[in-house]
Amino acid sequence: MSLIRIKGKNMLSIKNKIVLVTGASSGIGMACVKAFVALGAKVIMGARRIEKMYQIMDELEVPKEQVLIVKLDVQNQKEVEAMVQSLPDAWKNIEILVNNAGVALSSDAIQVGDSKNWDIMIDTNIKGLLYVTRAILPDMIKRGVGHIINMGSIAGQACYPGGNVYAATKHAVRAISQSLRLDLMGTNIRVSEVQPGAVETEFSVVRWNDQEKANAFYQDFIPLIGDDIADAVVYCATRKPHVNVSEIVVMPVAQASVNHIHRNKENI
Ligand code: NAP
Protein backbone atom coordinates (compact mmCIF):
# COMPACT_ATOMS: atom_id res chain seq x y z
CA MET A 1 0.00 0.00 0.00
CA SER A 2 1.44 3.39 -0.92
CA LEU A 3 1.84 5.88 1.89
CA ILE A 4 0.13 9.11 0.95
CA ARG A 5 0.07 12.21 3.11
CA ILE A 6 -2.12 14.85 1.56
CA LYS A 7 -0.92 18.33 2.42
CA GLY A 8 -3.05 21.45 2.16
CA LYS A 9 -6.76 20.76 1.79
CA ASN A 10 -8.15 19.48 5.08
CA MET A 11 -11.42 18.13 3.81
CA LEU A 12 -11.84 14.95 1.82
CA SER A 13 -14.59 15.08 -0.80
CA ILE A 14 -17.28 12.46 -0.33
CA LYS A 15 -19.14 13.34 -3.52
CA ASN A 16 -20.64 10.20 -5.08
CA LYS A 17 -19.29 8.01 -2.26
CA ILE A 18 -21.73 5.40 -1.05
CA VAL A 19 -22.81 5.69 2.56
CA LEU A 20 -25.04 3.27 4.48
CA VAL A 21 -26.86 4.83 7.43
CA THR A 22 -28.72 2.44 9.72
CA GLY A 23 -31.59 3.84 11.75
CA ALA A 24 -32.22 6.40 9.01
CA SER A 25 -35.96 6.78 9.66
CA SER A 26 -35.59 9.22 12.54
CA GLY A 27 -33.44 11.54 14.66
CA ILE A 28 -29.68 11.35 14.30
CA GLY A 29 -29.79 8.89 11.38
CA MET A 30 -32.14 11.13 9.40
CA ALA A 31 -29.89 14.14 10.10
CA CYS A 32 -26.87 12.15 8.87
CA VAL A 33 -28.71 11.33 5.62
CA LYS A 34 -29.43 15.04 5.10
CA ALA A 35 -25.81 16.01 5.80
CA PHE A 36 -24.29 13.35 3.52
CA VAL A 37 -26.71 14.10 0.68
CA ALA A 38 -25.84 17.81 0.94
CA LEU A 39 -22.18 16.89 0.33
CA GLY A 40 -23.09 14.93 -2.81
CA ALA A 41 -22.78 11.43 -1.31
CA LYS A 42 -25.11 8.61 -2.34
CA VAL A 43 -26.92 7.34 0.73
CA ILE A 44 -28.50 3.97 1.47
CA MET A 45 -31.11 4.53 4.16
CA GLY A 46 -31.84 1.47 6.31
CA ALA A 47 -34.51 1.03 9.01
CA ARG A 48 -37.67 -0.98 9.68
CA ARG A 49 -40.14 1.84 8.88
CA ILE A 50 -39.95 2.03 5.10
CA GLU A 51 -42.84 4.52 4.71
CA LYS A 52 -41.21 6.95 7.11
CA MET A 53 -38.01 6.89 5.05
CA TYR A 54 -39.92 7.62 1.82
CA GLN A 55 -41.65 10.49 3.62
CA ILE A 56 -38.27 11.88 4.77
CA MET A 57 -36.87 11.62 1.26
CA ASP A 58 -39.85 13.59 -0.08
CA GLU A 59 -39.59 16.22 2.65
CA LEU A 60 -35.87 16.70 2.08
CA GLU A 61 -36.51 16.87 -1.69
CA VAL A 62 -33.53 14.59 -2.24
CA PRO A 63 -32.82 13.75 -5.89
CA LYS A 64 -34.03 10.15 -6.27
CA GLU A 65 -30.72 8.95 -7.71
CA GLN A 66 -28.92 10.05 -4.54
CA VAL A 67 -30.84 7.81 -2.15
CA LEU A 68 -31.70 4.13 -1.91
CA ILE A 69 -34.18 3.02 0.73
CA VAL A 70 -33.89 -0.49 2.14
CA LYS A 71 -35.92 -2.31 4.77
CA LEU A 72 -33.57 -3.35 7.50
CA ASP A 73 -34.02 -4.92 10.91
CA VAL A 74 -30.47 -5.06 12.25
CA GLN A 75 -31.52 -7.67 14.84
CA ASN A 76 -31.96 -10.25 12.10
CA GLN A 77 -28.60 -11.40 10.72
CA LYS A 78 -30.14 -13.22 7.75
CA GLU A 79 -32.09 -10.10 6.76
CA VAL A 80 -28.95 -7.97 7.09
CA GLU A 81 -26.94 -10.33 4.89
CA ALA A 82 -29.75 -10.62 2.31
CA MET A 83 -30.04 -6.84 2.12
CA VAL A 84 -26.31 -6.44 1.49
CA GLN A 85 -26.30 -9.25 -1.11
CA SER A 86 -29.27 -7.80 -2.99
CA LEU A 87 -27.95 -4.24 -3.35
CA PRO A 88 -27.95 -3.12 -7.00
CA ASP A 89 -24.43 -3.12 -8.52
CA ALA A 90 -24.25 0.66 -8.50
CA TRP A 91 -24.79 0.69 -4.73
CA LYS A 92 -22.57 -2.22 -3.69
CA ASN A 93 -19.31 -0.39 -2.97
CA ILE A 94 -20.19 1.04 0.42
CA GLU A 95 -17.36 3.31 1.58
CA ILE A 96 -18.88 4.70 4.76
CA LEU A 97 -21.02 2.72 7.19
CA VAL A 98 -22.80 4.70 9.91
CA ASN A 99 -23.91 2.16 12.52
CA ASN A 100 -26.53 4.40 14.07
CA ALA A 101 -29.58 2.17 14.70
CA GLY A 102 -30.16 1.89 18.44
CA VAL A 103 -32.72 1.88 21.21
CA ALA A 104 -33.10 2.40 24.93
CA LEU A 105 -36.13 0.76 26.51
CA SER A 106 -37.40 1.84 29.95
CA SER A 107 -35.44 3.21 32.92
CA ASP A 108 -36.28 0.33 35.24
CA ALA A 109 -33.73 -0.81 37.79
CA ILE A 110 -32.26 -4.24 37.04
CA GLN A 111 -34.10 -5.88 39.95
CA VAL A 112 -37.45 -5.03 38.35
CA GLY A 113 -36.30 -4.95 34.72
CA ASP A 114 -38.05 -6.75 31.86
CA SER A 115 -35.72 -9.18 30.12
CA LYS A 116 -37.59 -8.65 26.83
CA ASN A 117 -36.35 -5.05 26.86
CA TRP A 118 -32.81 -6.21 27.63
CA ASP A 119 -32.92 -8.63 24.69
CA ILE A 120 -34.06 -5.95 22.25
CA MET A 121 -31.38 -3.47 23.38
CA ILE A 122 -28.64 -6.10 23.21
CA ASP A 123 -29.90 -7.50 19.88
CA THR A 124 -30.11 -4.04 18.30
CA ASN A 125 -27.29 -1.99 19.82
CA ILE A 126 -24.63 -4.71 20.04
CA LYS A 127 -25.52 -7.69 17.88
CA GLY A 128 -27.17 -5.58 15.16
CA LEU A 129 -24.11 -3.35 14.90
CA LEU A 130 -21.93 -6.45 14.64
CA TYR A 131 -24.16 -8.12 11.99
CA VAL A 132 -24.10 -5.05 9.73
CA THR A 133 -20.38 -4.52 10.22
CA ARG A 134 -19.65 -8.21 9.52
CA ALA A 135 -21.70 -8.11 6.32
CA ILE A 136 -19.95 -5.03 4.94
CA LEU A 137 -16.35 -5.11 6.17
CA PRO A 138 -14.91 -7.94 4.01
CA ASP A 139 -15.70 -6.03 0.84
CA MET A 140 -14.23 -2.81 2.24
CA ILE A 141 -11.06 -4.71 3.10
CA LYS A 142 -10.92 -6.20 -0.41
CA ARG A 143 -11.17 -2.73 -1.92
CA GLY A 144 -8.71 -1.27 0.62
CA VAL A 145 -11.01 1.61 1.47
CA GLY A 146 -13.74 2.17 4.03
CA HIS A 147 -14.87 3.92 7.16
CA ILE A 148 -17.03 2.52 9.98
CA ILE A 149 -18.63 5.22 12.13
CA ASN A 150 -20.33 3.80 15.23
CA MET A 151 -22.95 5.71 17.21
CA GLY A 152 -21.89 5.33 20.82
CA SER A 153 -23.05 7.47 23.70
CA ILE A 154 -21.73 9.14 26.80
CA ALA A 155 -23.50 6.16 28.40
CA GLY A 156 -20.64 4.15 26.90
CA GLN A 157 -18.25 5.80 29.35
CA ALA A 158 -20.34 6.14 32.49
CA CYS A 159 -23.51 4.75 34.07
CA TYR A 160 -26.59 6.40 35.55
CA PRO A 161 -29.54 5.15 37.62
CA GLY A 162 -31.88 3.15 35.40
CA GLY A 163 -29.41 3.25 32.50
CA ASN A 164 -28.04 -0.23 33.27
CA VAL A 165 -28.48 -2.41 30.16
CA TYR A 166 -28.55 0.52 27.72
CA ALA A 167 -25.27 1.77 29.23
CA ALA A 168 -23.87 -1.76 28.98
CA THR A 169 -24.70 -1.88 25.26
CA LYS A 170 -22.99 1.46 24.66
CA HIS A 171 -19.94 0.36 26.68
CA ALA A 172 -19.92 -2.60 24.28
CA VAL A 173 -20.07 -0.28 21.26
CA ARG A 174 -16.97 1.47 22.62
CA ALA A 175 -15.18 -1.85 23.15
CA ILE A 176 -16.16 -3.01 19.65
CA SER A 177 -14.95 0.28 18.11
CA GLN A 178 -11.60 -0.04 19.90
CA SER A 179 -11.36 -3.72 18.92
CA LEU A 180 -12.14 -2.96 15.29
CA ARG A 181 -9.27 -0.49 15.18
CA LEU A 182 -6.98 -3.27 16.43
CA ASP A 183 -8.38 -6.00 14.16
CA LEU A 184 -8.21 -3.72 11.12
CA MET A 185 -4.63 -2.56 11.54
CA GLY A 186 -2.91 -2.49 8.17
CA THR A 187 -6.14 -2.62 6.16
CA ASN A 188 -6.57 1.15 5.63
CA ILE A 189 -10.11 0.99 7.06
CA ARG A 190 -10.98 3.80 9.46
CA VAL A 191 -13.09 3.35 12.60
CA SER A 192 -14.64 6.26 14.47
CA GLU A 193 -17.09 6.47 17.34
CA VAL A 194 -19.35 9.44 18.01
CA GLN A 195 -20.63 9.71 21.58
CA PRO A 196 -23.55 12.10 22.03
CA GLY A 197 -25.01 13.48 25.23
CA ALA A 198 -28.72 14.32 25.32
CA VAL A 199 -30.19 14.75 21.82
CA GLU A 200 -33.86 15.50 21.29
CA THR A 201 -35.14 12.84 18.88
CA GLU A 202 -37.68 10.01 19.16
CA PHE A 203 -35.20 8.29 21.51
CA SER A 204 -36.95 9.14 24.81
CA VAL A 205 -40.45 8.59 23.39
CA VAL A 206 -39.35 5.09 22.39
CA ARG A 207 -37.66 4.60 25.76
CA TRP A 208 -40.66 5.52 27.91
CA ASN A 209 -43.50 5.07 25.41
CA ASP A 210 -44.79 8.37 26.79
CA GLN A 211 -44.67 11.54 24.66
CA GLU A 212 -45.42 13.88 27.58
CA LYS A 213 -42.66 12.42 29.74
CA ALA A 214 -40.24 12.73 26.83
CA ASN A 215 -41.25 16.36 26.18
CA ALA A 216 -40.80 17.16 29.87
CA PHE A 217 -37.29 15.69 29.88
CA TYR A 218 -36.07 18.15 27.24
CA GLN A 219 -38.12 21.12 28.42
CA ASP A 220 -35.91 23.12 30.76
CA PHE A 221 -32.52 22.99 29.03
CA ILE A 222 -31.34 23.21 25.44
CA PRO A 223 -30.62 19.69 24.21
CA LEU A 224 -28.69 18.79 21.09
CA ILE A 225 -30.55 18.06 17.87
CA GLY A 226 -29.77 15.39 15.28
CA ASP A 227 -27.94 17.93 13.06
CA ASP A 228 -25.40 18.60 15.85
CA ILE A 229 -24.41 14.93 15.80
CA ALA A 230 -24.54 14.66 12.01
CA ASP A 231 -21.93 17.48 11.99
CA ALA A 232 -19.59 15.28 14.05
CA VAL A 233 -20.24 12.24 11.84
CA VAL A 234 -19.50 14.23 8.69
CA TYR A 235 -16.37 15.68 10.33
CA CYS A 236 -15.06 12.12 10.85
CA ALA A 237 -15.95 11.11 7.29
CA THR A 238 -14.34 14.08 5.59
CA ARG A 239 -10.87 14.01 7.16
CA LYS A 240 -7.88 13.33 4.91
CA PRO A 241 -7.37 9.58 4.26
CA HIS A 242 -4.47 9.20 6.73
CA VAL A 243 -6.47 10.78 9.58
CA ASN A 244 -8.67 8.66 11.84
CA VAL A 245 -10.88 10.47 14.33
CA SER A 246 -11.17 7.75 16.96
CA GLU A 247 -13.77 9.29 19.27
CA ILE A 248 -15.82 12.46 19.47
CA VAL A 249 -17.93 13.36 22.50
CA VAL A 250 -20.63 15.99 21.87
CA MET A 251 -22.71 17.34 24.76
CA PRO A 252 -25.23 20.13 25.27
CA VAL A 253 -23.62 23.05 27.11
CA ALA A 254 -26.12 22.43 29.91
CA GLN A 255 -24.94 18.84 30.40
CA ALA A 256 -21.79 17.99 32.38
CA SER A 257 -22.14 14.20 32.72
CA VAL A 258 -24.60 11.40 31.95
CA ASN A 259 -26.52 12.40 35.05
CA HIS A 260 -25.84 16.13 35.47
CA ILE A 261 -27.99 18.50 33.44
CA HIS A 262 -28.39 22.11 34.48
CA ARG A 263 -32.11 22.77 34.30
CA ASN A 264 -33.24 26.36 34.13
CA LYS A 265 -36.26 26.30 36.40
CA GLU A 266 -37.34 29.80 35.24
CA ASN A 267 -38.25 28.25 31.89
CA ILE A 268 -40.64 25.73 33.35
P1 NAP B 1 -34.47 7.68 17.35
O1 NAP B 1 -34.97 8.98 16.86
O2 NAP B 1 -35.38 6.84 18.17
O3 NAP B 1 -33.90 6.83 16.13
C1 NAP B 1 -33.53 5.48 16.27
C2 NAP B 1 -33.38 4.88 14.89
O4 NAP B 1 -32.95 3.52 15.05
C3 NAP B 1 -34.69 4.86 14.12
O5 NAP B 1 -34.45 5.25 12.79
C4 NAP B 1 -35.12 3.40 14.18
O6 NAP B 1 -35.81 3.04 12.97
C5 NAP B 1 -33.75 2.71 14.21
N1 NAP B 1 -33.84 1.35 14.73
C6 NAP B 1 -34.25 0.93 15.94
N2 NAP B 1 -34.25 -0.41 16.00
C7 NAP B 1 -33.85 -0.84 14.77
C8 NAP B 1 -33.65 -2.12 14.18
N3 NAP B 1 -33.88 -3.25 14.88
N4 NAP B 1 -33.23 -2.19 12.91
C9 NAP B 1 -33.00 -1.08 12.20
N5 NAP B 1 -33.17 0.17 12.69
C10 NAP B 1 -33.59 0.28 13.96
O7 NAP B 1 -33.18 7.91 18.27
P2 NAP B 1 -31.79 8.66 18.00
O8 NAP B 1 -31.56 9.54 19.15
O9 NAP B 1 -31.75 9.24 16.63
O10 NAP B 1 -30.80 7.44 18.14
C11 NAP B 1 -29.84 7.10 17.17
C12 NAP B 1 -28.62 6.53 17.87
O11 NAP B 1 -28.05 7.52 18.73
C13 NAP B 1 -28.89 5.32 18.77
O12 NAP B 1 -27.85 4.36 18.60
C14 NAP B 1 -28.83 5.90 20.17
O13 NAP B 1 -28.46 4.94 21.14
C15 NAP B 1 -27.77 6.96 19.98
N6 NAP B 1 -27.77 8.03 21.00
C16 NAP B 1 -28.86 8.82 21.17
C17 NAP B 1 -28.84 9.80 22.16
C18 NAP B 1 -30.02 10.71 22.41
O14 NAP B 1 -30.03 11.41 23.46
N7 NAP B 1 -31.02 10.77 21.55
C19 NAP B 1 -27.70 9.97 22.95
C20 NAP B 1 -26.61 9.14 22.75
C21 NAP B 1 -26.65 8.18 21.76
P3 NAP B 1 -37.04 2.04 12.85
O15 NAP B 1 -37.80 2.11 14.14
O16 NAP B 1 -37.79 2.57 11.67
O17 NAP B 1 -36.42 0.71 12.59
GROMACS .gro file of C-alpha atoms and ligand atoms in nm:
model
  316
    1MET     CA    1   0.000   0.000   0.000
    2SER     CA    2   0.144   0.339  -0.092
    3LEU     CA    3   0.184   0.588   0.189
    4ILE     CA    4   0.013   0.911   0.095
    5ARG     CA    5   0.007   1.221   0.311
    6ILE     CA    6  -0.212   1.485   0.156
    7LYS     CA    7  -0.092   1.833   0.242
    8GLY     CA    8  -0.305   2.145   0.216
    9LYS     CA    9  -0.676   2.076   0.179
   10ASN     CA   10  -0.815   1.948   0.508
   11MET     CA   11  -1.142   1.813   0.381
   12LEU     CA   12  -1.184   1.495   0.182
   13SER     CA   13  -1.459   1.508  -0.080
   14ILE     CA   14  -1.728   1.246  -0.033
   15LYS     CA   15  -1.914   1.334  -0.352
   16ASN     CA   16  -2.064   1.020  -0.508
   17LYS     CA   17  -1.929   0.801  -0.226
   18ILE     CA   18  -2.173   0.540  -0.105
   19VAL     CA   19  -2.281   0.569   0.256
   20LEU     CA   20  -2.504   0.327   0.448
   21VAL     CA   21  -2.686   0.483   0.743
   22THR     CA   22  -2.872   0.244   0.972
   23GLY     CA   23  -3.159   0.384   1.175
   24ALA     CA   24  -3.222   0.640   0.901
   25SER     CA   25  -3.596   0.678   0.966
   26SER     CA   26  -3.559   0.922   1.254
   27GLY     CA   27  -3.344   1.154   1.466
   28ILE     CA   28  -2.968   1.135   1.430
   29GLY     CA   29  -2.979   0.889   1.138
   30MET     CA   30  -3.214   1.113   0.940
   31ALA     CA   31  -2.989   1.414   1.010
   32CYS     CA   32  -2.687   1.215   0.887
   33VAL     CA   33  -2.871   1.133   0.562
   34LYS     CA   34  -2.943   1.504   0.510
   35ALA     CA   35  -2.581   1.601   0.580
   36PHE     CA   36  -2.429   1.335   0.352
   37VAL     CA   37  -2.671   1.410   0.068
   38ALA     CA   38  -2.584   1.781   0.094
   39LEU     CA   39  -2.218   1.689   0.033
   40GLY     CA   40  -2.309   1.493  -0.281
   41ALA     CA   41  -2.278   1.143  -0.131
   42LYS     CA   42  -2.511   0.861  -0.234
   43VAL     CA   43  -2.692   0.734   0.073
   44ILE     CA   44  -2.850   0.397   0.147
   45MET     CA   45  -3.111   0.453   0.416
   46GLY     CA   46  -3.184   0.147   0.631
   47ALA     CA   47  -3.451   0.103   0.901
   48ARG     CA   48  -3.767  -0.098   0.968
   49ARG     CA   49  -4.014   0.184   0.888
   50ILE     CA   50  -3.995   0.203   0.510
   51GLU     CA   51  -4.284   0.452   0.471
   52LYS     CA   52  -4.121   0.695   0.711
   53MET     CA   53  -3.801   0.689   0.505
   54TYR     CA   54  -3.992   0.762   0.182
   55GLN     CA   55  -4.165   1.049   0.362
   56ILE     CA   56  -3.827   1.188   0.477
   57MET     CA   57  -3.687   1.162   0.126
   58ASP     CA   58  -3.985   1.359  -0.008
   59GLU     CA   59  -3.959   1.622   0.265
   60LEU     CA   60  -3.587   1.670   0.208
   61GLU     CA   61  -3.651   1.687  -0.169
   62VAL     CA   62  -3.353   1.459  -0.224
   63PRO     CA   63  -3.282   1.375  -0.589
   64LYS     CA   64  -3.403   1.015  -0.627
   65GLU     CA   65  -3.072   0.895  -0.771
   66GLN     CA   66  -2.892   1.005  -0.454
   67VAL     CA   67  -3.084   0.781  -0.215
   68LEU     CA   68  -3.170   0.413  -0.191
   69ILE     CA   69  -3.418   0.302   0.073
   70VAL     CA   70  -3.389  -0.049   0.214
   71LYS     CA   71  -3.592  -0.231   0.477
   72LEU     CA   72  -3.357  -0.335   0.750
   73ASP     CA   73  -3.402  -0.492   1.091
   74VAL     CA   74  -3.047  -0.506   1.225
   75GLN     CA   75  -3.152  -0.767   1.484
   76ASN     CA   76  -3.196  -1.025   1.210
   77GLN     CA   77  -2.860  -1.140   1.072
   78LYS     CA   78  -3.014  -1.322   0.775
   79GLU     CA   79  -3.209  -1.010   0.676
   80VAL     CA   80  -2.895  -0.797   0.709
   81GLU     CA   81  -2.694  -1.033   0.489
   82ALA     CA   82  -2.975  -1.062   0.231
   83MET     CA   83  -3.004  -0.684   0.212
   84VAL     CA   84  -2.631  -0.644   0.149
   85GLN     CA   85  -2.630  -0.925  -0.111
   86SER     CA   86  -2.927  -0.780  -0.299
   87LEU     CA   87  -2.795  -0.424  -0.335
   88PRO     CA   88  -2.795  -0.312  -0.700
   89ASP     CA   89  -2.443  -0.312  -0.852
   90ALA     CA   90  -2.425   0.066  -0.850
   91TRP     CA   91  -2.479   0.069  -0.473
   92LYS     CA   92  -2.257  -0.222  -0.369
   93ASN     CA   93  -1.931  -0.039  -0.297
   94ILE     CA   94  -2.019   0.104   0.042
   95GLU     CA   95  -1.736   0.331   0.158
   96ILE     CA   96  -1.888   0.470   0.476
   97LEU     CA   97  -2.102   0.272   0.719
   98VAL     CA   98  -2.280   0.470   0.991
   99ASN     CA   99  -2.391   0.216   1.252
  100ASN     CA  100  -2.653   0.440   1.407
  101ALA     CA  101  -2.958   0.217   1.470
  102GLY     CA  102  -3.016   0.189   1.844
  103VAL     CA  103  -3.272   0.188   2.121
  104ALA     CA  104  -3.310   0.240   2.493
  105LEU     CA  105  -3.613   0.076   2.651
  106SER     CA  106  -3.740   0.184   2.995
  107SER     CA  107  -3.544   0.321   3.292
  108ASP     CA  108  -3.628   0.033   3.524
  109ALA     CA  109  -3.373  -0.081   3.779
  110ILE     CA  110  -3.226  -0.424   3.704
  111GLN     CA  111  -3.410  -0.588   3.995
  112VAL     CA  112  -3.745  -0.503   3.835
  113GLY     CA  113  -3.630  -0.495   3.472
  114ASP     CA  114  -3.805  -0.675   3.186
  115SER     CA  115  -3.572  -0.918   3.012
  116LYS     CA  116  -3.759  -0.865   2.683
  117ASN     CA  117  -3.635  -0.505   2.686
  118TRP     CA  118  -3.281  -0.621   2.763
  119ASP     CA  119  -3.292  -0.863   2.469
  120ILE     CA  120  -3.406  -0.595   2.225
  121MET     CA  121  -3.138  -0.347   2.338
  122ILE     CA  122  -2.864  -0.610   2.321
  123ASP     CA  123  -2.990  -0.750   1.988
  124THR     CA  124  -3.011  -0.404   1.830
  125ASN     CA  125  -2.729  -0.199   1.982
  126ILE     CA  126  -2.463  -0.471   2.004
  127LYS     CA  127  -2.552  -0.769   1.788
  128GLY     CA  128  -2.717  -0.558   1.516
  129LEU     CA  129  -2.411  -0.335   1.490
  130LEU     CA  130  -2.193  -0.645   1.464
  131TYR     CA  131  -2.416  -0.812   1.199
  132VAL     CA  132  -2.410  -0.505   0.973
  133THR     CA  133  -2.038  -0.452   1.022
  134ARG     CA  134  -1.965  -0.821   0.952
  135ALA     CA  135  -2.170  -0.811   0.632
  136ILE     CA  136  -1.995  -0.503   0.494
  137LEU     CA  137  -1.635  -0.511   0.617
  138PRO     CA  138  -1.491  -0.794   0.401
  139ASP     CA  139  -1.570  -0.603   0.084
  140MET     CA  140  -1.423  -0.281   0.224
  141ILE     CA  141  -1.106  -0.471   0.310
  142LYS     CA  142  -1.092  -0.620  -0.041
  143ARG     CA  143  -1.117  -0.273  -0.192
  144GLY     CA  144  -0.871  -0.127   0.062
  145VAL     CA  145  -1.101   0.161   0.147
  146GLY     CA  146  -1.374   0.217   0.403
  147HIS     CA  147  -1.487   0.392   0.716
  148ILE     CA  148  -1.703   0.252   0.998
  149ILE     CA  149  -1.863   0.522   1.213
  150ASN     CA  150  -2.033   0.380   1.523
  151MET     CA  151  -2.295   0.571   1.721
  152GLY     CA  152  -2.189   0.533   2.082
  153SER     CA  153  -2.305   0.747   2.370
  154ILE     CA  154  -2.173   0.914   2.680
  155ALA     CA  155  -2.350   0.616   2.840
  156GLY     CA  156  -2.064   0.415   2.690
  157GLN     CA  157  -1.825   0.580   2.935
  158ALA     CA  158  -2.034   0.614   3.249
  159CYS     CA  159  -2.351   0.475   3.407
  160TYR     CA  160  -2.659   0.640   3.555
  161PRO     CA  161  -2.954   0.515   3.762
  162GLY     CA  162  -3.188   0.315   3.540
  163GLY     CA  163  -2.941   0.325   3.250
  164ASN     CA  164  -2.804  -0.023   3.327
  165VAL     CA  165  -2.848  -0.241   3.016
  166TYR     CA  166  -2.855   0.052   2.772
  167ALA     CA  167  -2.527   0.177   2.923
  168ALA     CA  168  -2.387  -0.176   2.898
  169THR     CA  169  -2.470  -0.188   2.526
  170LYS     CA  170  -2.299   0.146   2.466
  171HIS     CA  171  -1.994   0.036   2.668
  172ALA     CA  172  -1.992  -0.260   2.428
  173VAL     CA  173  -2.007  -0.028   2.126
  174ARG     CA  174  -1.697   0.147   2.262
  175ALA     CA  175  -1.518  -0.185   2.315
  176ILE     CA  176  -1.616  -0.301   1.965
  177SER     CA  177  -1.495   0.028   1.811
  178GLN     CA  178  -1.160  -0.004   1.990
  179SER     CA  179  -1.136  -0.372   1.892
  180LEU     CA  180  -1.214  -0.296   1.529
  181ARG     CA  181  -0.927  -0.049   1.518
  182LEU     CA  182  -0.698  -0.327   1.643
  183ASP     CA  183  -0.838  -0.600   1.416
  184LEU     CA  184  -0.821  -0.372   1.112
  185MET     CA  185  -0.463  -0.256   1.154
  186GLY     CA  186  -0.291  -0.249   0.817
  187THR     CA  187  -0.614  -0.262   0.616
  188ASN     CA  188  -0.657   0.115   0.563
  189ILE     CA  189  -1.011   0.099   0.706
  190ARG     CA  190  -1.098   0.380   0.946
  191VAL     CA  191  -1.309   0.335   1.260
  192SER     CA  192  -1.464   0.626   1.447
  193GLU     CA  193  -1.709   0.647   1.734
  194VAL     CA  194  -1.935   0.944   1.801
  195GLN     CA  195  -2.063   0.971   2.158
  196PRO     CA  196  -2.355   1.210   2.203
  197GLY     CA  197  -2.501   1.348   2.523
  198ALA     CA  198  -2.872   1.432   2.532
  199VAL     CA  199  -3.019   1.475   2.182
  200GLU     CA  200  -3.386   1.550   2.129
  201THR     CA  201  -3.514   1.284   1.888
  202GLU     CA  202  -3.768   1.001   1.916
  203PHE     CA  203  -3.520   0.829   2.151
  204SER     CA  204  -3.695   0.914   2.481
  205VAL     CA  205  -4.045   0.859   2.339
  206VAL     CA  206  -3.935   0.509   2.239
  207ARG     CA  207  -3.766   0.460   2.576
  208TRP     CA  208  -4.066   0.552   2.791
  209ASN     CA  209  -4.350   0.507   2.541
  210ASP     CA  210  -4.479   0.837   2.679
  211GLN     CA  211  -4.467   1.154   2.466
  212GLU     CA  212  -4.542   1.388   2.758
  213LYS     CA  213  -4.266   1.242   2.974
  214ALA     CA  214  -4.024   1.273   2.683
  215ASN     CA  215  -4.125   1.636   2.618
  216ALA     CA  216  -4.080   1.716   2.987
  217PHE     CA  217  -3.729   1.569   2.988
  218TYR     CA  218  -3.607   1.815   2.724
  219GLN     CA  219  -3.812   2.112   2.842
  220ASP     CA  220  -3.591   2.312   3.076
  221PHE     CA  221  -3.252   2.299   2.903
  222ILE     CA  222  -3.134   2.321   2.544
  223PRO     CA  223  -3.062   1.969   2.421
  224LEU     CA  224  -2.869   1.879   2.109
  225ILE     CA  225  -3.055   1.806   1.787
  226GLY     CA  226  -2.977   1.539   1.528
  227ASP     CA  227  -2.794   1.793   1.306
  228ASP     CA  228  -2.540   1.860   1.585
  229ILE     CA  229  -2.441   1.493   1.580
  230ALA     CA  230  -2.454   1.466   1.201
  231ASP     CA  231  -2.193   1.748   1.199
  232ALA     CA  232  -1.959   1.528   1.405
  233VAL     CA  233  -2.024   1.224   1.184
  234VAL     CA  234  -1.950   1.423   0.869
  235TYR     CA  235  -1.637   1.568   1.033
  236CYS     CA  236  -1.506   1.212   1.085
  237ALA     CA  237  -1.595   1.111   0.729
  238THR     CA  238  -1.434   1.408   0.559
  239ARG     CA  239  -1.087   1.401   0.716
  240LYS     CA  240  -0.788   1.333   0.491
  241PRO     CA  241  -0.737   0.958   0.426
  242HIS     CA  242  -0.447   0.920   0.673
  243VAL     CA  243  -0.647   1.078   0.958
  244ASN     CA  244  -0.867   0.866   1.184
  245VAL     CA  245  -1.088   1.047   1.433
  246SER     CA  246  -1.117   0.775   1.696
  247GLU     CA  247  -1.377   0.929   1.927
  248ILE     CA  248  -1.582   1.246   1.947
  249VAL     CA  249  -1.793   1.336   2.250
  250VAL     CA  250  -2.063   1.599   2.187
  251MET     CA  251  -2.271   1.734   2.476
  252PRO     CA  252  -2.523   2.013   2.527
  253VAL     CA  253  -2.362   2.305   2.711
  254ALA     CA  254  -2.612   2.243   2.991
  255GLN     CA  255  -2.494   1.884   3.040
  256ALA     CA  256  -2.179   1.799   3.238
  257SER     CA  257  -2.214   1.420   3.272
  258VAL     CA  258  -2.460   1.140   3.195
  259ASN     CA  259  -2.652   1.240   3.505
  260HIS     CA  260  -2.584   1.613   3.547
  261ILE     CA  261  -2.799   1.850   3.344
  262HIS     CA  262  -2.839   2.211   3.448
  263ARG     CA  263  -3.211   2.277   3.430
  264ASN     CA  264  -3.324   2.636   3.413
  265LYS     CA  265  -3.626   2.630   3.640
  266GLU     CA  266  -3.734   2.980   3.524
  267ASN     CA  267  -3.825   2.825   3.189
  268ILE     CA  268  -4.064   2.573   3.335
  269NAP     P1  269  -3.447   0.768   1.735
  269NAP     O1  270  -3.497   0.898   1.686
  269NAP     O2  271  -3.538   0.684   1.817
  269NAP     O3  272  -3.390   0.683   1.613
  269NAP     C1  273  -3.353   0.548   1.627
  269NAP     C2  274  -3.338   0.488   1.489
  269NAP     O4  275  -3.295   0.352   1.505
  269NAP     C3  276  -3.469   0.486   1.412
  269NAP     O5  277  -3.445   0.525   1.279
  269NAP     C4  278  -3.512   0.340   1.418
  269NAP     O6  279  -3.581   0.304   1.297
  269NAP     C5  280  -3.375   0.271   1.421
  269NAP     N1  281  -3.384   0.135   1.473
  269NAP     C6  282  -3.425   0.093   1.594
  269NAP     N2  283  -3.425  -0.041   1.600
  269NAP     C7  284  -3.385  -0.084   1.477
  269NAP     C8  285  -3.365  -0.212   1.418
  269NAP     N3  286  -3.388  -0.325   1.488
  269NAP     N4  287  -3.323  -0.219   1.291
  269NAP     C9  288  -3.300  -0.108   1.220
  269NAP     N5  289  -3.317   0.017   1.269
  269NAP    C10  290  -3.359   0.028   1.396
  269NAP     O7  291  -3.318   0.791   1.827
  269NAP     P2  292  -3.179   0.866   1.800
  269NAP     O8  293  -3.156   0.954   1.915
  269NAP     O9  294  -3.175   0.924   1.663
  269NAP    O10  295  -3.080   0.744   1.814
  269NAP    C11  296  -2.984   0.710   1.717
  269NAP    C12  297  -2.862   0.653   1.787
  269NAP    O11  298  -2.805   0.752   1.873
  269NAP    C13  299  -2.889   0.532   1.877
  269NAP    O12  300  -2.785   0.436   1.860
  269NAP    C14  301  -2.883   0.590   2.017
  269NAP    O13  302  -2.846   0.494   2.114
  269NAP    C15  303  -2.777   0.696   1.998
  269NAP     N6  304  -2.777   0.803   2.100
  269NAP    C16  305  -2.886   0.882   2.117
  269NAP    C17  306  -2.884   0.980   2.216
  269NAP    C18  307  -3.002   1.071   2.241
  269NAP    O14  308  -3.003   1.141   2.346
  269NAP     N7  309  -3.102   1.077   2.155
  269NAP    C19  310  -2.770   0.997   2.295
  269NAP    C20  311  -2.661   0.914   2.275
  269NAP    C21  312  -2.665   0.818   2.176
  269NAP     P3  313  -3.704   0.204   1.285
  269NAP    O15  314  -3.780   0.211   1.414
  269NAP    O16  315  -3.779   0.257   1.167
  269NAP    O17  316  -3.642   0.071   1.259
   0.00000   0.00000   0.00000
